[in-house]
Tab-separated table of N, CA and C in Angstrom:
chain	number	residue	atom	x	y	z
T	1234	MET	N	44.950	17.497	-32.230
T	1234	MET	CA	44.083	18.801	-32.664
T	1234	MET	C	44.209	19.224	-30.955
T	1235	ALA	N	44.390	18.820	-30.051
T	1235	ALA	CA	44.780	19.060	-28.717
T	1235	ALA	C	45.091	20.497	-28.366
T	1236	ASP	N	46.174	21.060	-29.603
T	1236	ASP	CA	46.531	22.691	-28.734
T	1236	ASP	C	45.779	23.637	-29.407
T	1237	PRO	N	45.957	25.109	-28.648
T	1237	PRO	CA	45.621	25.740	-29.673
T	1237	PRO	C	45.266	26.055	-31.007
T	1238	GLY	N	44.889	26.634	-32.121
T	1238	GLY	CA	45.263	26.521	-33.941
T	1238	GLY	C	45.072	28.029	-33.407
T	1239	TYR	N	45.000	28.136	-34.775
T	1239	TYR	CA	44.433	29.621	-36.104
T	1239	TYR	C	44.830	29.290	-37.108
T	1240	ARG	N	44.218	29.301	-38.195
T	1240	ARG	CA	43.699	29.189	-39.786
T	1240	ARG	C	43.042	30.786	-40.592
T	1241	VAL	N	44.096	30.726	-42.038
T	1241	VAL	CA	43.031	31.416	-42.424
T	1241	VAL	C	42.428	30.588	-43.342
T	1242	LEU	N	41.169	30.935	-43.688
T	1242	LEU	CA	40.201	30.050	-44.477
T	1242	LEU	C	40.061	31.159	-45.211
T	1243	PRO	N	40.472	30.915	-46.999
T	1243	PRO	CA	39.640	31.479	-47.730
T	1243	PRO	C	38.925	31.306	-48.884
T	1244	THR	N	38.619	29.886	-48.572
T	1244	THR	CA	37.083	29.526	-49.575
T	1244	THR	C	36.091	28.559	-47.924
T	1245	VAL	N	35.140	28.599	-48.798
T	1245	VAL	CA	33.711	27.451	-47.990
T	1245	VAL	C	34.564	26.330	-47.556
T	1246	ALA	N	35.353	25.803	-48.823
T	1246	ALA	CA	35.514	24.275	-48.551
T	1246	ALA	C	36.449	24.260	-47.452
T	1247	ASP	N	37.531	25.282	-48.078
T	1247	ASP	CA	38.991	25.267	-46.543
T	1247	ASP	C	37.957	25.305	-45.031
T	1248	THR	N	36.886	25.732	-44.906
T	1248	THR	CA	36.336	26.091	-43.915
T	1248	THR	C	35.584	24.567	-43.540
T	1249	GLU	N	35.178	23.592	-44.310
T	1249	GLU	CA	34.914	22.650	-44.183
T	1249	GLU	C	36.008	21.770	-43.681
T	1250	ALA	N	36.728	22.313	-44.479
T	1250	ALA	CA	37.881	21.139	-44.225
T	1250	ALA	C	38.579	20.941	-43.017
T	1251	LEU	N	38.423	22.598	-42.337
T	1251	LEU	CA	38.811	22.721	-40.891
T	1251	LEU	C	37.946	21.805	-39.916
T	1252	GLY	N	36.682	22.248	-40.743
T	1252	GLY	CA	35.547	20.869	-39.831
T	1252	GLY	C	35.856	19.397	-39.444
T	1253	ARG	N	36.177	19.130	-40.175
T	1253	ARG	CA	36.724	17.439	-40.758
T	1253	ARG	C	38.053	17.373	-39.676
T	1254	GLU	N	38.992	18.439	-39.750
T	1254	GLU	CA	40.002	18.063	-38.895
T	1254	GLU	C	39.615	18.106	-37.427
T	1255	LEU	N	38.982	19.030	-37.180
T	1255	LEU	CA	38.298	19.394	-36.196
T	1255	LEU	C	37.665	17.903	-34.837
T	1256	ALA	N	36.568	17.511	-36.226
T	1256	ALA	CA	36.106	16.395	-36.401
T	1256	ALA	C	37.350	14.652	-35.517
T	1257	THR	N	38.193	15.323	-35.750
T	1257	THR	CA	38.827	14.056	-35.553
T	1257	THR	C	38.944	13.694	-34.079
T	1258	ASP	N	38.817	15.187	-32.878
T	1258	ASP	CA	39.202	14.484	-31.788
T	1258	ASP	C	38.049	14.626	-30.825
T	1259	LEU	N	37.252	14.555	-31.858
T	1259	LEU	CA	35.667	14.601	-31.109
T	1259	LEU	C	35.012	13.358	-30.737
T	1260	ARG	N	34.335	13.150	-29.771
T	1260	ARG	CA	33.536	11.998	-29.314
T	1260	ARG	C	32.145	12.220	-28.544
T	1261	ALA	N	31.505	11.644	-28.326
T	1261	ALA	CA	30.200	11.492	-28.313
T	1261	ALA	C	30.191	12.569	-26.739
T	1262	GLY	N	30.320	13.018	-26.458
T	1262	GLY	CA	29.667	14.220	-24.394
T	1262	GLY	C	30.809	15.558	-25.044
T	1263	ASP	N	31.001	15.148	-26.060
T	1263	ASP	CA	31.790	16.793	-26.198
T	1263	ASP	C	31.166	17.785	-26.991
T	1264	LEU	N	31.299	19.455	-26.228
T	1264	LEU	CA	30.804	19.679	-26.311
T	1264	LEU	C	31.560	21.509	-27.298
T	1265	VAL	N	30.863	21.356	-28.853
T	1265	VAL	CA	32.004	23.144	-29.277
T	1265	VAL	C	31.152	23.866	-29.520
T	1266	VAL	N	32.003	25.083	-29.323
T	1266	VAL	CA	30.659	26.437	-29.394
T	1266	VAL	C	31.520	27.266	-30.014
T	1267	LEU	N	30.520	27.663	-30.349
T	1267	LEU	CA	31.107	28.367	-32.715
T	1267	LEU	C	30.841	29.839	-31.608
T	1268	ASP	N	31.548	30.495	-32.485
T	1268	ASP	CA	31.369	32.143	-32.148
T	1268	ASP	C	31.808	32.898	-33.357
T	1269	GLY	N	31.118	34.248	-33.517
T	1269	GLY	CA	31.238	34.980	-34.576
T	1269	GLY	C	30.468	35.471	-35.327
T	1270	PRO	N	30.378	36.280	-36.220
T	1270	PRO	CA	29.269	37.415	-36.681
T	1270	PRO	C	28.683	36.593	-37.917
T	1271	LEU	N	27.337	36.837	-38.560
T	1271	LEU	CA	26.764	36.309	-38.818
T	1271	LEU	C	27.252	36.459	-40.938
T	1272	GLY	N	27.854	34.930	-41.375
T	1272	GLY	CA	28.790	35.246	-42.905
T	1272	GLY	C	29.958	34.572	-41.995
T	1273	ALA	N	29.808	34.622	-40.810
T	1273	ALA	CA	31.311	33.579	-40.272
T	1273	ALA	C	31.781	32.549	-40.872
T	1274	GLY	N	31.527	31.972	-40.924
T	1274	GLY	CA	31.321	29.971	-41.933
T	1274	GLY	C	31.146	29.319	-40.362
T	1275	LYS	N	30.496	29.703	-39.664
T	1275	LYS	CA	29.785	28.726	-38.512
T	1275	LYS	C	28.603	27.656	-39.142
T	1276	THR	N	28.011	27.562	-40.666
T	1276	THR	CA	27.071	26.977	-40.806
T	1276	THR	C	28.116	25.511	-41.482
T	1277	ALA	N	29.472	26.202	-42.187
T	1277	ALA	CA	29.601	25.962	-43.097
T	1277	ALA	C	31.185	24.906	-42.133
T	1278	LEU	N	31.347	25.389	-41.006
T	1278	LEU	CA	32.503	24.193	-40.600
T	1278	LEU	C	31.706	23.821	-39.150
T	1279	THR	N	30.305	23.795	-38.990
T	1279	THR	CA	29.972	22.149	-38.779
T	1279	THR	C	29.568	21.701	-40.506
T	1280	ARG	N	29.025	22.163	-40.915
T	1280	ARG	CA	29.546	21.077	-41.956
T	1280	ARG	C	30.467	20.578	-42.586
T	1281	GLY	N	31.141	20.477	-41.795
T	1281	GLY	CA	32.354	20.136	-42.319
T	1281	GLY	C	32.780	19.255	-40.732
T	1282	ILE	N	32.177	19.485	-39.412
T	1282	ILE	CA	32.727	18.963	-38.659
T	1282	ILE	C	31.518	17.251	-38.715
T	1283	ALA	N	30.136	17.386	-39.520
T	1283	ALA	CA	29.436	16.552	-39.453
T	1283	ALA	C	29.957	15.380	-40.066
T	1284	GLU	N	30.403	15.400	-41.582
T	1284	GLU	CA	31.179	15.346	-42.934
T	1284	GLU	C	31.891	14.560	-42.064
T	1285	GLY	N	32.807	14.881	-41.292
T	1285	GLY	CA	33.849	14.383	-40.632
T	1285	GLY	C	33.494	12.855	-39.227
T	1286	LEU	N	32.046	13.356	-39.039
T	1286	LEU	CA	31.840	12.402	-37.384
T	1286	LEU	C	30.851	11.449	-38.148
T	1287	GLY	N	30.837	11.879	-39.532
T	1287	GLY	CA	30.107	10.960	-40.707
T	1287	GLY	C	28.759	10.290	-40.314
T	1288	VAL	N	28.143	11.666	-39.905
T	1288	VAL	CA	26.282	11.634	-39.659
T	1288	VAL	C	25.661	12.210	-40.567
T	1289	GLN	N	24.478	10.652	-40.081
T	1289	GLN	CA	23.185	11.290	-41.392
T	1289	GLN	C	22.556	13.024	-41.744
T	1290	GLY	N	22.288	13.031	-42.603
T	1290	GLY	CA	21.480	14.017	-43.082
T	1290	GLY	C	22.396	15.273	-43.237
T	1291	ARG	N	21.540	16.146	-44.206
T	1291	ARG	CA	21.812	17.240	-44.899
T	1291	ARG	C	22.533	18.831	-43.471
T	1292	VAL	N	23.053	19.680	-43.460
T	1292	VAL	CA	23.763	19.766	-42.384
T	1292	VAL	C	23.362	21.470	-43.007
T	1293	SER	N	21.884	22.392	-42.136
T	1293	SER	CA	22.162	23.548	-42.946
T	1293	SER	C	21.661	24.115	-41.184
T	1294	SER	N	21.864	25.367	-41.212
T	1294	SER	CA	21.505	26.423	-40.628
T	1294	SER	C	20.116	25.930	-39.984
T	1295	PRO	N	20.326	26.009	-37.930
T	1295	PRO	CA	18.632	25.082	-37.042
T	1295	PRO	C	18.420	26.349	-37.335
T	1296	THR	N	18.353	27.700	-37.060
T	1296	THR	CA	17.773	28.827	-37.119
T	1296	THR	C	15.984	28.710	-36.752
T	1297	PHE	N	15.388	28.528	-37.245
T	1297	PHE	CA	14.253	28.381	-37.160
T	1297	PHE	C	13.826	27.206	-36.489
T	1298	ILE	N	14.453	26.199	-35.901
T	1298	ILE	CA	13.304	25.679	-35.261
T	1298	ILE	C	15.076	24.792	-34.258
T	1299	ILE	N	15.815	25.831	-33.766
T	1299	ILE	CA	16.528	25.831	-32.621
T	1299	ILE	C	17.443	24.957	-32.470
T	1300	ALA	N	17.366	23.662	-32.825
T	1300	ALA	CA	18.206	22.238	-32.676
T	1300	ALA	C	17.416	21.177	-33.640
T	1301	ARG	N	18.902	20.555	-34.043
T	1301	ARG	CA	18.641	19.665	-35.454
T	1301	ARG	C	19.614	18.217	-34.801
T	1302	GLN	N	18.896	17.216	-35.041
T	1302	GLN	CA	19.741	15.778	-34.220
T	1302	GLN	C	20.570	15.231	-35.615
T	1303	HIS	N	21.300	14.946	-35.721
T	1303	HIS	CA	21.681	13.699	-36.683
T	1303	HIS	C	22.259	12.408	-36.370
T	1304	ARG	N	21.398	11.797	-36.887
T	1304	ARG	CA	21.735	10.110	-36.700
T	1304	ARG	C	23.186	9.871	-37.458
T	1305	ALA	N	24.724	9.251	-35.917
T	1305	ALA	CA	24.869	8.614	-36.677
T	1305	ALA	C	25.413	7.518	-37.836
T	1306	GLY	N	26.364	7.829	-38.676
T	1306	GLY	CA	26.446	6.846	-39.707
T	1306	GLY	C	28.120	6.679	-39.578
T	1307	GLN	N	28.366	6.134	-40.694
T	1307	GLN	CA	29.448	5.269	-40.879
T	1307	GLN	C	30.754	6.934	-40.824
T	1308	ARG	N	32.305	6.277	-39.563
T	1308	ARG	CA	33.004	7.277	-39.202
T	1308	ARG	C	34.638	6.895	-39.456
T	1309	ALA	N	35.253	7.305	-40.370
T	1309	ALA	CA	36.667	6.553	-40.652
T	1309	ALA	C	37.486	6.189	-39.479
T	1310	ASP	N	37.415	7.625	-38.599
T	1310	ASP	CA	38.662	7.428	-37.805
T	1310	ASP	C	38.051	7.417	-36.223
T	1311	GLY	N	37.019	6.059	-36.298
T	1311	GLY	CA	36.287	5.647	-34.456
T	1311	GLY	C	35.390	5.415	-34.488
T	1312	PRO	N	34.608	5.660	-33.698
T	1312	PRO	CA	33.410	5.295	-32.779
T	1312	PRO	C	31.947	5.806	-33.730
T	1313	PRO	N	31.289	5.412	-34.488
T	1313	PRO	CA	30.443	6.314	-34.565
T	1313	PRO	C	29.429	7.115	-33.921
T	1314	VAL	N	29.486	8.207	-34.091
T	1314	VAL	CA	28.379	9.590	-32.840
T	1314	VAL	C	27.638	10.060	-33.466
T	1315	PRO	N	26.738	10.184	-32.843
T	1315	PRO	CA	25.441	11.689	-34.117
T	1315	PRO	C	26.003	12.502	-33.767
T	1316	MET	N	25.876	13.929	-33.898
T	1316	MET	CA	25.611	15.205	-33.491
T	1316	MET	C	24.445	15.549	-33.380
T	1317	VAL	N	24.055	16.614	-32.271
T	1317	VAL	CA	23.351	17.481	-32.170
T	1317	VAL	C	24.018	19.003	-32.636
T	1318	HIS	N	23.047	19.598	-33.703
T	1318	HIS	CA	22.961	21.390	-33.828
T	1318	HIS	C	22.461	22.123	-34.009
T	1319	VAL	N	23.149	23.116	-32.952
T	1319	VAL	CA	22.398	24.168	-32.384
T	1319	VAL	C	22.275	25.980	-33.088
T	1320	ASP	N	21.374	26.432	-33.373
T	1320	ASP	CA	20.965	27.655	-33.164
T	1320	ASP	C	21.399	28.720	-32.045
T	1321	ALA	N	21.284	29.022	-31.225
T	1321	ALA	CA	21.288	29.857	-30.037
T	1321	ALA	C	21.254	31.121	-29.829
T	1322	TYR	N	21.122	31.412	-31.555
T	1322	TYR	CA	21.163	32.895	-31.912
T	1322	TYR	C	19.709	34.006	-31.444
T	1323	ARG	N	18.589	33.167	-31.319
T	1323	ARG	CA	17.469	33.230	-30.611
T	1323	ARG	C	17.499	32.985	-29.182
T	1324	LEU	N	18.264	32.514	-28.633
T	1324	LEU	CA	17.792	32.000	-27.286
T	1324	LEU	C	18.344	32.901	-26.260
T	1325	THR	N	17.394	33.596	-25.166
T	1325	THR	CA	17.757	35.338	-24.427
T	1325	THR	C	19.053	34.809	-23.758
T	1326	GLY	N	19.381	33.069	-23.385
T	1326	GLY	CA	19.716	32.951	-21.493
T	1326	GLY	C	19.546	32.181	-20.571
T	1327	ASP	N	18.285	32.542	-21.031
T	1327	ASP	CA	16.912	32.205	-20.170
T	1327	ASP	C	17.940	30.491	-20.062
T	1328	LEU	N	17.300	29.902	-18.412
T	1328	LEU	CA	17.901	28.906	-17.822
T	1328	LEU	C	16.902	27.960	-18.784
T	1329	ASP	N	15.548	28.162	-18.109
T	1329	ASP	CA	14.348	27.356	-18.391
T	1329	ASP	C	14.226	27.342	-20.412
T	1330	GLU	N	15.136	27.839	-21.004
T	1330	GLU	CA	15.133	27.672	-22.582
T	1330	GLU	C	16.084	26.968	-22.783
T	1331	LEU	N	16.762	27.024	-22.190
T	1331	LEU	CA	17.985	26.235	-22.721
T	1331	LEU	C	17.401	25.303	-21.974
T	1332	ASP	N	17.239	24.427	-20.557
T	1332	ASP	CA	16.608	23.769	-20.239
T	1332	ASP	C	15.417	22.597	-21.189
T	1333	ALA	N	14.894	23.186	-22.161
T	1333	ALA	CA	13.609	22.745	-22.948
T	1333	ALA	C	14.047	22.195	-23.534
T	1334	LEU	N	15.862	22.862	-24.226
T	1334	LEU	CA	16.131	21.783	-25.232
T	1334	LEU	C	16.458	20.276	-25.205
T	1335	ASP	N	17.065	20.633	-23.513
T	1335	ASP	CA	17.726	19.230	-22.852
T	1335	ASP	C	18.987	19.024	-23.381
T	1336	LEU	N	19.652	19.824	-24.218
T	1336	LEU	CA	20.849	19.948	-24.470
T	1336	LEU	C	22.063	19.051	-22.998
T	1337	ASP	N	21.286	18.744	-21.757
T	1337	ASP	CA	22.515	18.052	-20.966
T	1337	ASP	C	21.983	16.964	-21.472
T	1338	THR	N	21.564	16.172	-21.608
T	1338	THR	CA	21.067	15.105	-21.616
T	1338	THR	C	21.485	14.050	-23.527
T	1339	ASP	N	21.228	15.003	-24.162
T	1339	ASP	CA	22.040	14.799	-25.478
T	1339	ASP	C	23.623	14.659	-25.534
T	1340	LEU	N	23.904	15.983	-24.582
T	1340	LEU	CA	26.360	15.478	-25.174
T	1340	LEU	C	26.394	14.485	-23.766
T	1341	HIS	N	25.824	13.539	-23.476
T	1341	HIS	CA	25.953	12.425	-23.132
T	1341	HIS	C	25.905	11.428	-23.793
T	1342	GLN	N	25.747	11.510	-25.022
T	1342	GLN	CA	25.236	10.914	-26.330
T	1342	GLN	C	25.533	10.955	-28.023
T	1343	ALA	N	25.805	12.600	-27.512
T	1343	ALA	CA	25.704	12.956	-28.793
T	1343	ALA	C	27.376	14.323	-28.675
T	1344	VAL	N	27.511	14.373	-29.998
T	1344	VAL	CA	28.634	15.576	-30.033
T	1344	VAL	C	27.147	17.296	-30.254
T	1345	VAL	N	27.830	18.028	-29.234
T	1345	VAL	CA	26.826	19.252	-29.609
T	1345	VAL	C	27.349	20.094	-29.972
T	1346	VAL	N	27.027	20.602	-31.305
T	1346	VAL	CA	27.655	21.793	-32.001
T	1346	VAL	C	26.845	22.293	-32.106
T	1347	VAL	N	27.231	24.040	-31.204
T	1347	VAL	CA	25.828	25.607	-30.990
T	1347	VAL	C	26.788	26.829	-31.798
T	1348	GLU	N	25.481	26.796	-32.620
T	1348	GLU	CA	26.272	27.832	-32.991
T	1348	GLU	C	25.746	29.007	-31.894
T	1349	TRP	N	25.871	30.612	-31.736
T	1349	TRP	CA	26.474	31.515	-30.959
T	1349	TRP	C	26.448	30.955	-30.006
T	1350	GLY	N	26.660	30.578	-29.335
T	1350	GLY	CA	26.701	29.916	-28.361
T	1350	GLY	C	27.415	30.569	-26.901
T	1351	ARG	N	28.169	31.461	-27.126
T	1351	ARG	CA	29.118	32.032	-26.440
T	1351	ARG	C	28.455	33.013	-25.447
T	1352	GLY	N	28.609	32.033	-23.876
T	1352	GLY	CA	28.017	33.066	-23.155
T	1352	GLY	C	26.597	31.778	-22.695
T	1353	VAL	N	26.400	30.853	-23.721
T	1353	VAL	CA	25.175	30.494	-23.242
T	1353	VAL	C	24.738	29.490	-22.686
T	1354	VAL	N	25.601	28.566	-23.755
T	1354	VAL	CA	26.003	27.172	-23.129
T	1354	VAL	C	26.948	26.545	-22.570
T	1355	GLU	N	27.609	27.689	-22.234
T	1355	GLU	CA	29.515	26.734	-21.674
T	1355	GLU	C	29.404	25.820	-20.201
T	1356	HIS	N	28.231	26.189	-19.452
T	1356	HIS	CA	27.939	25.428	-18.589
T	1356	HIS	C	27.412	24.036	-18.686
T	1357	LEU	N	27.123	24.142	-20.223
T	1357	LEU	CA	26.723	22.073	-20.216
T	1357	LEU	C	27.726	21.323	-19.339
T	1358	ALA	N	28.681	21.350	-20.376
T	1358	ALA	CA	29.894	20.532	-19.765
T	1358	ALA	C	31.348	20.921	-19.130
T	1359	GLU	N	32.014	20.128	-18.521
T	1359	GLU	CA	33.054	20.357	-18.155
T	1359	GLU	C	34.418	21.687	-18.977
T	1360	ARG	N	34.419	20.501	-19.673
T	1360	ARG	CA	35.193	21.499	-21.061
T	1360	ARG	C	34.373	21.398	-22.460
T	1361	HIS	N	34.878	22.264	-23.112
T	1361	HIS	CA	34.029	22.562	-24.901
T	1361	HIS	C	35.078	22.894	-24.967
T	1362	LEU	N	34.997	22.877	-26.820
T	1362	LEU	CA	36.304	23.430	-27.890
T	1362	LEU	C	35.399	24.578	-28.232
T	1363	ARG	N	35.657	25.697	-28.268
T	1363	ARG	CA	35.322	27.009	-28.665
T	1363	ARG	C	35.967	27.265	-29.965
T	1364	VAL	N	34.958	27.395	-31.088
T	1364	VAL	CA	35.701	28.022	-32.266
T	1364	VAL	C	35.426	29.347	-32.221
T	1365	VAL	N	36.153	30.227	-32.658
T	1365	VAL	CA	35.870	31.678	-33.153
T	1365	VAL	C	36.376	31.296	-34.926
T	1366	LEU	N	35.281	32.696	-34.839
T	1366	LEU	CA	35.439	32.773	-36.777
T	1366	LEU	C	35.472	34.100	-36.801
T	1367	SER	N	36.406	34.593	-38.047
T	1367	SER	CA	35.491	36.051	-38.059
T	1367	SER	C	36.146	36.380	-40.051
T	1368	ARG	N	35.032	37.300	-40.192
T	1368	ARG	CA	35.349	37.766	-41.695
T	1368	ARG	C	35.899	39.107	-42.279
T	1369	ALA	N	36.903	38.983	-43.225
T	1369	ALA	CA	37.345	39.814	-43.582
T	1369	ALA	C	36.364	40.822	-44.122
T	1370	PRO	N	36.156	42.912	-43.821
T	1370	PRO	CA	34.871	43.198	-44.117
T	1370	PRO	C	34.932	42.995	-45.486
T	1371	ASP	N	33.896	42.935	-46.748
T	1371	ASP	CA	34.515	42.876	-47.683
T	1371	ASP	C	35.314	41.803	-48.410
T	1372	SER	N	34.786	40.973	-47.375
T	1372	SER	CA	35.928	39.495	-48.470
T	1372	SER	C	35.009	38.617	-48.180
T	1373	ASP	N	35.923	37.759	-48.687
T	1373	ASP	CA	35.092	35.965	-48.765
T	1373	ASP	C	36.833	35.425	-47.948
T	1374	VAL	N	37.927	36.006	-47.234
T	1374	VAL	CA	38.369	35.408	-46.442
T	1374	VAL	C	38.151	35.670	-45.319
T	1375	ARG	N	38.058	33.853	-44.645
T	1375	ARG	CA	37.613	33.994	-42.891
T	1375	ARG	C	38.753	33.437	-42.380
T	1376	THR	N	38.938	33.822	-41.140
T	1376	THR	CA	39.920	32.986	-39.435
T	1376	THR	C	39.656	32.754	-38.706
T	1377	ALA	N	39.921	31.814	-38.364
T	1377	ALA	CA	39.022	30.683	-37.317
T	1377	ALA	C	40.776	30.354	-36.661
T	1378	SER	N	40.174	30.953	-35.710
T	1378	SER	CA	41.165	30.161	-33.846
T	1378	SER	C	40.148	29.362	-33.108
T	1379	TRP	N	40.898	28.456	-32.064
T	1379	TRP	CA	40.191	27.050	-31.895
T	1379	TRP	C	40.661	27.120	-30.060
T	1380	GLU	N	40.327	26.565	-29.263
T	1380	GLU	CA	40.884	25.576	-28.603
T	1380	GLU	C	40.014	25.073	-27.267
T	1381	TRP	N	40.776	24.255	-26.276
T	1381	TRP	CA	39.905	23.165	-26.047
T	1381	TRP	C	39.387	24.460	-24.215
T	1382	VAL	N	38.232	24.737	-23.790
T	1382	VAL	CA	38.107	25.533	-22.578
T	1382	VAL	C	38.119	24.569	-21.574
T	1383	ASN	N	38.754	24.368	-20.330
T	1383	ASN	CA	38.208	23.789	-19.214
T	1383	ASN	C	37.338	24.684	-18.350
C-alpha cells in the first residue's frame, strides 16, 4: 500500500479494516500521523492498525494520559513490533512538551501512531504516513486518504 489511497468507510468496521491493511506496510521506526475532526474515526483506525500489528492490550483514546504503549504480540505478516498511541490534542506544539514524551526514542523500536499530530510531530521522522479522515455532516460515513510524506 505504498501509493496514495482514498477510501469511503461506511462503518466503524470498515475503518478498522483499513487500519489492518495499513499495518501490513508498517515496521518499527514508522510514524503515522492521523488528522481529522472529532468523530472522524482516528481511534477506530488506530484499533485496526494495532490489530494488524498484533499488539497486546485494549486500544482506546489516550486523551488524558497523552501516550499509551502497547507491547508487541503475534503478527501474521512480519516480525512483532510494539505500538505507541499518542493523542496530541492537548499538546500546544511546544518542543519541550513533545520532548518529555520521548517519542524519538520510541520511534526506533515501535510504530508510533499520533492522533491530532499534524503540524506537531512530523519532524520526528524522515518520512511519515499521513492519514486524513473526515466525516460527512449528520452521517456515520467517513472517508480516508493516505500517503507517505518525506
